[in-house]
Amino acid sequence: MRLLAVFGVGALALGGYAVYRTLVHESSTPASVADAIDRFRSQGGTESELPATLRGRVPAPGVYVYAARGFEESHALGARRHAYPPHTTITVAATPASCLRIRWDVLATRWDAVLTCPRASGGWRLVTQSESHEFAGHLDRRTYGCTRGSTYLPARLAAGATWTSRCAIERTTTADRGVVLGSRTLRLDGRSVQTVLLRTTTRVSGETTGAGTTFTWVLPRTRLIVRRAIANASRTETIIGSVPYQERATLALTSPQPRR
């Protein structure tokens, strides 16, 4: 799963002491596991069952729970940090077209999502990637459209394999480069499991500029995310000046069985 984690503050129209106090003392609400399950159930049977061609090749649809640590921080009119809750979720849902929607929920206003579709030659195409952040009373949601050549995961997870993607919205473009680093053994649910370690580096240009690195450990057969480490930093030009943003997070799967 590609997690962009780039924040764009956008156009902020701010003024007055009351507004200032609201911004300084803003709070963030953790995303609820129960809400993620309710959202998944509301999608209906077509998005909870896998086509026969995908069974055993991708994670079973449902809500996966991850132990988490981390934060996001912005400096729009002063530093604001949102600490991440001890548990977050990644939801996997299948579409009628045999594509997958994969969404990471952290806070009520902080989530990432991708839409990825299988290629006839194997591997997965990255179709769109979306993100949501809220700072200083401003909700910023973006959906980047990706080129047809953009790859989410390659057909084979052999050490040294690489892939790229390029996605854009108006005035901002993101470019990813991924590489398979090889096999790694991790502990999951009290036992040792073999995983494959992937590294994705991101470069952002345009109105928002920045860079990030994500390390992801996946099960080699289904590509279920077992662990992830995220480090991102960006800067967005706004009417109040250049606003920096950073994010650090680690995720560890608590159980390979999804909740439904």
PDB file of C-alpha atoms in Angstrom:
ATOM      1  CA  MET A   1       0.000   0.000   0.000  1.00  0.00           C
ATOM      2  CA  ARG A   2       1.220   3.444  -0.961  1.00  0.00           C
ATOM      3  CA  LEU A   3       0.768   6.004   1.796  1.00  0.00           C
ATOM      4  CA  LEU A   4       1.460   9.547   0.431  1.00  0.00           C
ATOM      5  CA  ALA A   5       1.229  11.469   3.705  1.00  0.00           C
ATOM      6  CA  VAL A   6       1.901  14.899   2.193  1.00  0.00           C
ATOM      7  CA  PHE A   7      -0.012  17.818   3.713  1.00  0.00           C
ATOM      8  CA  GLY A   8      -1.199  20.859   1.806  1.00  0.00           C
ATOM      9  CA  VAL A   9      -2.701  23.583   3.965  1.00  0.00           C
ATOM     10  CA  GLY A  10      -4.390  25.306   1.033  1.00  0.00           C
ATOM     11  CA  ALA A  11      -6.042  28.720   1.308  1.00  0.00           C
ATOM     12  CA  LEU A  12      -6.401  29.736   4.954  1.00  0.00           C
ATOM     13  CA  ALA A  13      -8.436  32.848   5.736  1.00  0.00           C
ATOM     14  CA  LEU A  14      -7.668  33.541   9.393  1.00  0.00           C
ATOM     15  CA  GLY A  15      -8.098  36.431  11.801  1.00  0.00           C
ATOM     16  CA  GLY A  16      -9.296  37.481  15.225  1.00  0.00           C
ATOM     17  CA  TYR A  17      -8.463  36.375  18.731  1.00  0.00           C
ATOM     18  CA  ALA A  18     -11.261  33.792  18.946  1.00  0.00           C
ATOM     19  CA  VAL A  19     -10.054  32.098  15.777  1.00  0.00           C
ATOM     20  CA  TYR A  20      -6.476  32.190  17.060  1.00  0.00           C
ATOM     21  CA  ARG A  21      -7.461  30.408  20.303  1.00  0.00           C
ATOM     22  CA  THR A  22      -9.406  27.804  18.358  1.00  0.00           C
ATOM     23  CA  LEU A  23      -6.384  27.065  16.200  1.00  0.00           C
ATOM     24  CA  VAL A  24      -3.912  26.926  19.070  1.00  0.00           C
ATOM     25  CA  HIS A  25      -6.085  24.579  21.118  1.00  0.00           C
ATOM     26  CA  GLU A  26      -7.316  22.363  18.306  1.00  0.00           C
ATOM     27  CA  SER A  27      -7.726  18.663  19.030  1.00  0.00           C
ATOM     28  CA  SER A  28      -7.735  15.482  16.956  1.00  0.00           C
ATOM     29  CA  THR A  29     -10.045  12.503  17.395  1.00  0.00           C
ATOM     30  CA  PRO A  30      -8.636   8.975  16.947  1.00  0.00           C
ATOM     31  CA  ALA A  31     -10.198   6.926  14.175  1.00  0.00           C
ATOM     32  CA  SER A  32     -12.404   4.202  15.636  1.00  0.00           C
ATOM     33  CA  VAL A  33     -11.992   0.511  14.825  1.00  0.00           C
ATOM     34  CA  ALA A  34     -15.778   0.187  15.131  1.00  0.00           C
ATOM     35  CA  ASP A  35     -16.292   2.997  12.608  1.00  0.00           C
ATOM     36  CA  ALA A  36     -13.934   1.275  10.161  1.00  0.00           C
ATOM     37  CA  ILE A  37     -15.913  -1.967  10.504  1.00  0.00           C
ATOM     38  CA  ASP A  38     -19.218  -0.128  10.041  1.00  0.00           C
ATOM     39  CA  ARG A  39     -17.846   1.590   6.926  1.00  0.00           C
ATOM     40  CA  PHE A  40     -16.697  -1.755   5.534  1.00  0.00           C
ATOM     41  CA  ARG A  41     -20.055  -3.409   6.195  1.00  0.00           C
ATOM     42  CA  SER A  42     -21.923  -0.535   4.575  1.00  0.00           C
ATOM     43  CA  GLN A  43     -20.104  -1.197   1.296  1.00  0.00           C
ATOM     44  CA  GLY A  44     -22.144  -4.348   0.712  1.00  0.00           C
ATOM     45  CA  GLY A  45     -21.312  -7.853  -0.443  1.00  0.00           C
ATOM     46  CA  THR A  46     -19.652  -6.845  -3.725  1.00  0.00           C
ATOM     47  CA  GLU A  47     -16.861  -5.172  -1.789  1.00  0.00           C
ATOM     48  CA  SER A  48     -16.472  -7.777   0.962  1.00  0.00           C
ATOM     49  CA  GLU A  49     -15.997 -10.903  -1.181  1.00  0.00           C
ATOM     50  CA  LEU A  50     -13.072 -11.539  -3.496  1.00  0.00           C
ATOM     51  CA  PRO A  51     -13.452 -12.776  -7.076  1.00  0.00           C
ATOM     52  CA  ALA A  52     -12.107 -16.306  -7.515  1.00  0.00           C
ATOM     53  CA  THR A  53      -9.183 -14.963  -9.565  1.00  0.00           C
ATOM     54  CA  LEU A  54      -7.915 -12.938  -6.594  1.00  0.00           C
ATOM     55  CA  ARG A  55      -8.348 -15.403  -3.744  1.00  0.00           C
ATOM     56  CA  GLY A  56      -5.040 -16.259  -2.159  1.00  0.00           C
ATOM     57  CA  ARG A  57      -3.275 -13.481  -4.110  1.00  0.00           C
ATOM     58  CA  VAL A  58      -4.393 -10.517  -1.980  1.00  0.00           C
ATOM     59  CA  PRO A  59      -5.434  -9.940   1.638  1.00  0.00           C
ATOM     60  CA  ALA A  60      -8.914 -11.122   2.538  1.00  0.00           C
ATOM     61  CA  PRO A  61     -11.340  -8.165   2.608  1.00  0.00           C
ATOM     62  CA  GLY A  62     -11.972  -6.704   6.027  1.00  0.00           C
ATOM     63  CA  VAL A  63     -10.517  -4.420   8.673  1.00  0.00           C
ATOM     64  CA  TYR A  64      -6.998  -5.163   9.928  1.00  0.00           C
ATOM     65  CA  VAL A  65      -5.890  -3.680  13.252  1.00  0.00           C
ATOM     66  CA  TYR A  66      -2.340  -2.392  13.768  1.00  0.00           C
ATOM     67  CA  ALA A  67      -0.504  -1.338  16.911  1.00  0.00           C
ATOM     68  CA  ALA A  68       0.737   2.150  16.099  1.00  0.00           C
ATOM     69  CA  ARG A  69       3.048   4.911  17.237  1.00  0.00           C
ATOM     70  CA  GLY A  70       3.622   8.260  15.629  1.00  0.00           C
ATOM     71  CA  PHE A  71       2.461  11.778  14.944  1.00  0.00           C
ATOM     72  CA  GLU A  72       1.857  14.403  12.292  1.00  0.00           C
ATOM     73  CA  GLU A  73       2.860  18.017  12.767  1.00  0.00           C
ATOM     74  CA  SER A  74       2.238  21.261  10.932  1.00  0.00           C
ATOM     75  CA  HIS A  75       3.457  24.821  11.473  1.00  0.00           C
ATOM     76  CA  ALA A  76       0.504  26.852  10.217  1.00  0.00           C
ATOM     77  CA  LEU A  77       0.397  29.849  12.600  1.00  0.00           C
ATOM     78  CA  GLY A  78       2.397  27.946  15.222  1.00  0.00           C
ATOM     79  CA  ALA A  79       3.327  24.318  15.719  1.00  0.00           C
ATOM     80  CA  ARG A  80       0.482  21.812  15.971  1.00  0.00           C
ATOM     81  CA  ARG A  81       1.098  18.138  16.604  1.00  0.00           C
ATOM     82  CA  HIS A  82      -1.441  15.316  16.364  1.00  0.00           C
ATOM     83  CA  ALA A  83      -0.298  12.257  18.306  1.00  0.00           C
ATOM     84  CA  TYR A  84      -1.454   9.024  16.716  1.00  0.00           C
ATOM     85  CA  PRO A  85      -3.558   6.559  18.733  1.00  0.00           C
ATOM     86  CA  PRO A  86      -2.191   3.192  19.934  1.00  0.00           C
ATOM     87  CA  HIS A  87      -4.251   1.334  17.309  1.00  0.00           C
ATOM     88  CA  THR A  88      -5.071   2.193  13.690  1.00  0.00           C
ATOM     89  CA  THR A  89      -6.763   0.230  10.916  1.00  0.00           C
ATOM     90  CA  ILE A  90      -6.162  -0.730   7.307  1.00  0.00           C
ATOM     91  CA  THR A  91      -9.325  -1.696   5.434  1.00  0.00           C
ATOM     92  CA  VAL A  92      -9.187  -3.866   2.305  1.00  0.00           C
ATOM     93  CA  ALA A  93     -12.254  -3.924   0.036  1.00  0.00           C
ATOM     94  CA  ALA A  94     -12.740  -5.469  -3.412  1.00  0.00           C
ATOM     95  CA  THR A  95     -14.615  -3.622  -6.157  1.00  0.00           C
ATOM     96  CA  PRO A  96     -16.886  -5.244  -8.784  1.00  0.00           C
ATOM     97  CA  ALA A  97     -14.091  -4.659 -11.327  1.00  0.00           C
ATOM     98  CA  SER A  98     -11.696  -6.854  -9.270  1.00  0.00           C
ATOM     99  CA  CYS A  99      -9.773  -3.834  -8.046  1.00  0.00           C
ATOM    100  CA  LEU A 100      -8.854  -3.184  -4.425  1.00  0.00           C
ATOM    101  CA  ARG A 101      -9.510  -0.151  -2.250  1.00  0.00           C
ATOM    102  CA  ILE A 102      -7.028  -0.012   0.632  1.00  0.00           C
ATOM    103  CA  ARG A 103      -7.483   2.650   3.317  1.00  0.00           C
ATOM    104  CA  TRP A 104      -5.417   3.500   6.391  1.00  0.00           C
ATOM    105  CA  ASP A 105      -7.421   5.321   9.095  1.00  0.00           C
ATOM    106  CA  VAL A 106      -5.518   7.121  11.868  1.00  0.00           C
ATOM    107  CA  LEU A 107      -7.599  10.073  13.023  1.00  0.00           C
ATOM    108  CA  ALA A 108     -11.124  11.148  12.155  1.00  0.00           C
ATOM    109  CA  THR A 109      -9.523  13.663   9.768  1.00  0.00           C
ATOM    110  CA  ARG A 110      -6.325  11.761   8.886  1.00  0.00           C
ATOM    111  CA  TRP A 111      -6.452   8.882   6.422  1.00  0.00           C
ATOM    112  CA  ASP A 112      -4.778   7.617   3.265  1.00  0.00           C
ATOM    113  CA  ALA A 113      -6.281   5.422   0.551  1.00  0.00           C
ATOM    114  CA  VAL A 114      -5.338   3.868  -2.769  1.00  0.00           C
ATOM    115  CA  LEU A 115      -7.268   2.266  -5.601  1.00  0.00           C
ATOM    116  CA  THR A 116      -5.245  -0.454  -7.313  1.00  0.00           C
ATOM    117  CA  CYS A 117      -6.223  -2.824 -10.123  1.00  0.00           C
ATOM    118  CA  PRO A 118      -4.642  -6.078 -11.347  1.00  0.00           C
ATOM    119  CA  ARG A 119      -2.723  -6.205 -14.611  1.00  0.00           C
ATOM    120  CA  ALA A 120      -3.094  -9.071 -17.074  1.00  0.00           C
ATOM    121  CA  SER A 121       0.665  -9.595 -16.924  1.00  0.00           C
ATOM    122  CA  GLY A 122       0.614  -9.764 -13.113  1.00  0.00           C
ATOM    123  CA  GLY A 123       1.322  -7.048 -10.619  1.00  0.00           C
ATOM    124  CA  TRP A 124      -0.953  -4.187  -9.691  1.00  0.00           C
ATOM    125  CA  ARG A 125      -1.531  -0.803 -11.290  1.00  0.00           C
ATOM    126  CA  LEU A 126      -1.881   2.275  -9.058  1.00  0.00           C
ATOM    127  CA  VAL A 127      -5.007   4.129 -10.233  1.00  0.00           C
ATOM    128  CA  THR A 128      -5.559   6.815  -7.585  1.00  0.00           C
ATOM    129  CA  GLN A 129      -4.233   7.767  -4.194  1.00  0.00           C
ATOM    130  CA  SER A 130      -6.103   9.932  -1.714  1.00  0.00           C
ATOM    131  CA  GLU A 131      -5.324  11.607   1.600  1.00  0.00           C
ATOM    132  CA  SER A 132      -6.974  13.685   4.285  1.00  0.00           C
ATOM    133  CA  HIS A 133      -5.492  16.026   6.917  1.00  0.00           C
ATOM    134  CA  GLU A 134      -6.853  18.813   9.073  1.00  0.00           C
ATOM    135  CA  PHE A 135      -4.817  21.575  10.717  1.00  0.00           C
ATOM    136  CA  ALA A 136      -5.646  25.092  11.833  1.00  0.00           C
ATOM    137  CA  GLY A 137      -9.326  24.501  11.180  1.00  0.00           C
ATOM    138  CA  HIS A 138      -8.698  23.676   7.521  1.00  0.00           C
ATOM    139  CA  LEU A 139      -9.607  20.257   6.099  1.00  0.00           C
ATOM    140  CA  ASP A 140      -7.411  19.286   3.153  1.00  0.00           C
ATOM    141  CA  ARG A 141      -8.478  16.269   1.083  1.00  0.00           C
ATOM    142  CA  ARG A 142      -6.794  15.306  -2.170  1.00  0.00           C
ATOM    143  CA  THR A 143      -7.188  12.549  -4.734  1.00  0.00           C
ATOM    144  CA  TYR A 144      -4.253  12.156  -7.118  1.00  0.00           C
ATOM    145  CA  GLY A 145      -4.830  10.535 -10.505  1.00  0.00           C
ATOM    146  CA  CYS A 146      -1.993   8.246 -11.606  1.00  0.00           C
ATOM    147  CA  THR A 147      -0.574   7.548 -15.060  1.00  0.00           C
ATOM    148  CA  ARG A 148      -1.429   4.233 -16.703  1.00  0.00           C
ATOM    149  CA  GLY A 149       2.149   3.106 -16.233  1.00  0.00           C
ATOM    150  CA  SER A 150       2.066   3.667 -12.467  1.00  0.00           C
ATOM    151  CA  THR A 151       2.654   0.505 -10.438  1.00  0.00           C
ATOM    152  CA  TYR A 152       1.403  -0.267  -6.938  1.00  0.00           C
ATOM    153  CA  LEU A 153       3.234  -3.602  -6.628  1.00  0.00           C
ATOM    154  CA  PRO A 154       5.217  -5.609  -9.192  1.00  0.00           C
ATOM    155  CA  ALA A 155       4.245  -9.108 -10.310  1.00  0.00           C
ATOM    156  CA  ARG A 156       7.187 -10.718  -8.511  1.00  0.00           C
ATOM    157  CA  LEU A 157       8.657  -9.680  -5.174  1.00  0.00           C
ATOM    158  CA  ALA A 158      12.181 -10.826  -6.015  1.00  0.00           C
ATOM    159  CA  ALA A 159      15.043  -9.012  -4.296  1.00  0.00           C
ATOM    160  CA  GLY A 160      16.167  -6.089  -6.430  1.00  0.00           C
ATOM    161  CA  ALA A 161      12.891  -5.716  -8.344  1.00  0.00           C
ATOM    162  CA  THR A 162      11.881  -2.079  -8.847  1.00  0.00           C
ATOM    163  CA  TRP A 163       8.781  -0.151  -9.855  1.00  0.00           C
ATOM    164  CA  THR A 164       7.656   3.457 -10.247  1.00  0.00           C
ATOM    165  CA  SER A 165       4.502   5.570 -10.160  1.00  0.00           C
ATOM    166  CA  ARG A 166       3.566   9.127 -11.024  1.00  0.00           C
ATOM    167  CA  CYS A 167       0.374  10.780  -9.799  1.00  0.00           C
ATOM    168  CA  ALA A 168      -0.874  14.367  -9.890  1.00  0.00           C
ATOM    169  CA  ILE A 169      -3.465  16.938  -8.993  1.00  0.00           C
ATOM    170  CA  GLU A 170      -3.512  20.537 -10.200  1.00  0.00           C
ATOM    171  CA  ARG A 171      -0.169  22.191  -9.336  1.00  0.00           C
ATOM    172  CA  THR A 172       1.311  19.177  -7.478  1.00  0.00           C
ATOM    173  CA  THR A 173       2.917  15.952  -8.719  1.00  0.00           C
ATOM    174  CA  THR A 174       4.206  12.954  -6.769  1.00  0.00           C
ATOM    175  CA  ALA A 175       6.727  10.417  -8.050  1.00  0.00           C
ATOM    176  CA  ASP A 176       7.472   7.124  -6.310  1.00  0.00           C
ATOM    177  CA  ARG A 177      10.240   4.600  -6.732  1.00  0.00           C
ATOM    178  CA  GLY A 178       9.992   1.220  -5.034  1.00  0.00           C
ATOM    179  CA  VAL A 179      12.510  -1.570  -4.562  1.00  0.00           C
ATOM    180  CA  VAL A 180      12.309  -5.050  -3.050  1.00  0.00           C
ATOM    181  CA  LEU A 181      14.997  -5.373  -0.369  1.00  0.00           C
ATOM    182  CA  GLY A 182      14.554  -9.102   0.276  1.00  0.00           C
ATOM    183  CA  SER A 183      13.168 -11.575   2.826  1.00  0.00           C
ATOM    184  CA  ARG A 184      12.847 -10.753   6.529  1.00  0.00           C
ATOM    185  CA  THR A 185      11.562 -12.815   9.466  1.00  0.00           C
ATOM    186  CA  LEU A 186       9.124 -11.107  11.856  1.00  0.00           C
ATOM    187  CA  ARG A 187       6.953 -12.126  14.795  1.00  0.00           C
ATOM    188  CA  LEU A 188       3.217 -12.104  14.155  1.00  0.00           C
ATOM    189  CA  ASP A 189       0.535 -13.376  16.496  1.00  0.00           C
ATOM    190  CA  GLY A 190       3.142 -15.183  18.596  1.00  0.00           C
ATOM    191  CA  ARG A 191       4.944 -16.962  15.794  1.00  0.00           C
ATOM    192  CA  SER A 192       7.702 -16.300  13.276  1.00  0.00           C
ATOM    193  CA  VAL A 193       6.584 -15.440   9.746  1.00  0.00           C
ATOM    194  CA  GLN A 194       8.531 -14.856   6.559  1.00  0.00           C
ATOM    195  CA  THR A 195       7.963 -11.450   5.001  1.00  0.00           C
ATOM    196  CA  VAL A 196       9.344  -9.408   2.120  1.00  0.00           C
ATOM    197  CA  LEU A 197      10.713  -5.933   2.854  1.00  0.00           C
ATOM    198  CA  LEU A 198       9.872  -3.130   0.399  1.00  0.00           C
ATOM    199  CA  ARG A 199      11.184   0.421   0.340  1.00  0.00           C
ATOM    200  CA  THR A 200       9.309   3.257  -1.356  1.00  0.00           C
ATOM    201  CA  THR A 201      10.793   6.728  -1.788  1.00  0.00           C
ATOM    202  CA  THR A 202       8.563   9.661  -2.716  1.00  0.00           C
ATOM    203  CA  ARG A 203       9.374  13.016  -4.281  1.00  0.00           C
ATOM    204  CA  VAL A 204       6.748  15.762  -4.427  1.00  0.00           C
ATOM    205  CA  SER A 205       7.009  18.826  -6.682  1.00  0.00           C
ATOM    206  CA  GLY A 206       4.908  21.845  -7.529  1.00  0.00           C
ATOM    207  CA  GLU A 207       2.851  23.850  -5.050  1.00  0.00           C
ATOM    208  CA  THR A 208       3.786  21.240  -2.439  1.00  0.00           C
ATOM    209  CA  THR A 209       7.383  20.047  -2.312  1.00  0.00           C
ATOM    210  CA  GLY A 210       8.866  17.317  -0.173  1.00  0.00           C
ATOM    211  CA  ALA A 211      10.177  13.798   0.197  1.00  0.00           C
ATOM    212  CA  GLY A 212       9.383  10.650   2.125  1.00  0.00           C
ATOM    213  CA  THR A 213      10.478   7.086   2.700  1.00  0.00           C
ATOM    214  CA  THR A 214       8.270   4.138   3.630  1.00  0.00           C
ATOM    215  CA  PHE A 215       9.472   0.666   4.613  1.00  0.00           C
ATOM    216  CA  THR A 216       6.808  -2.032   4.316  1.00  0.00           C
ATOM    217  CA  TRP A 217       6.997  -5.697   5.316  1.00  0.00           C
ATOM    218  CA  VAL A 218       4.406  -7.873   3.504  1.00  0.00           C
ATOM    219  CA  LEU A 219       3.477 -11.541   3.397  1.00  0.00           C
ATOM    220  CA  PRO A 220       4.949 -12.869   0.128  1.00  0.00           C
ATOM    221  CA  ARG A 221       1.798 -14.692  -1.023  1.00  0.00           C
ATOM    222  CA  THR A 222      -1.051 -12.274  -0.228  1.00  0.00           C
ATOM    223  CA  ARG A 223       0.985  -9.050   0.177  1.00  0.00           C
ATOM    224  CA  LEU A 224      -0.779  -8.355   3.480  1.00  0.00           C
ATOM    225  CA  ILE A 225       1.041  -5.554   5.311  1.00  0.00           C
ATOM    226  CA  VAL A 226       2.638  -6.921   8.487  1.00  0.00           C
ATOM    227  CA  ARG A 227       4.672  -3.873   9.451  1.00  0.00           C
ATOM    228  CA  ARG A 228       5.251  -0.368   8.136  1.00  0.00           C
ATOM    229  CA  ALA A 229       7.532   2.564   9.004  1.00  0.00           C
ATOM    230  CA  ILE A 230       6.750   6.001   7.554  1.00  0.00           C
ATOM    231  CA  ALA A 231       8.817   9.209   7.473  1.00  0.00           C
ATOM    232  CA  ASN A 232       7.592  12.180   5.418  1.00  0.00           C
ATOM    233  CA  ALA A 233       8.302  15.891   5.258  1.00  0.00           C
ATOM    234  CA  SER A 234       6.845  18.513   2.932  1.00  0.00           C
ATOM    235  CA  ARG A 235       6.247  22.225   2.513  1.00  0.00           C
ATOM    236  CA  THR A 236       3.231  23.914   0.903  1.00  0.00           C
ATOM    237  CA  GLU A 237       3.016  27.491  -0.380  1.00  0.00           C
ATOM    238  CA  THR A 238      -0.102  29.238   0.991  1.00  0.00           C
ATOM    239  CA  ILE A 239      -1.418  32.767   1.416  1.00  0.00           C
ATOM    240  CA  ILE A 240       0.137  32.842   4.892  1.00  0.00           C
ATOM    241  CA  GLY A 241       3.531  31.725   3.597  1.00  0.00           C
ATOM    242  CA  SER A 242       5.390  28.448   3.297  1.00  0.00           C
ATOM    243  CA  VAL A 243       3.921  25.870   5.701  1.00  0.00           C
ATOM    244  CA  PRO A 244       6.017  22.821   6.689  1.00  0.00           C
ATOM    245  CA  TYR A 245       4.558  19.431   7.567  1.00  0.00           C
ATOM    246  CA  GLN A 246       6.079  16.202   8.834  1.00  0.00           C
ATOM    247  CA  GLU A 247       4.855  12.739   9.752  1.00  0.00           C
ATOM    248  CA  ARG A 248       6.452   9.777  11.526  1.00  0.00           C
ATOM    249  CA  ALA A 249       4.643   6.503  12.156  1.00  0.00           C
ATOM    250  CA  THR A 250       5.186   2.793  12.738  1.00  0.00           C
ATOM    251  CA  LEU A 251       2.518   0.099  12.340  1.00  0.00           C
ATOM    252  CA  ALA A 252       2.550  -3.552  13.458  1.00  0.00           C
ATOM    253  CA  LEU A 253      -0.227  -5.991  12.558  1.00  0.00           C
ATOM    254  CA  THR A 254      -1.928  -7.451  15.639  1.00  0.00           C
ATOM    255  CA  SER A 255      -3.653 -10.383  13.883  1.00  0.00           C
ATOM    256  CA  PRO A 256      -3.686 -11.765  10.322  1.00  0.00           C
ATOM    257  CA  GLN A 257      -7.460 -12.282  10.592  1.00  0.00           C
ATOM    258  CA  PRO A 258      -9.507  -9.266   9.477  1.00  0.00           C
ATOM    259  CA  ARG A 259     -12.528  -8.013  11.371  1.00  0.00           C
ATOM    260  CA  ARG A 260     -15.856  -7.798   9.601  1.00  0.00           C
TER     261      ARG A 260
END
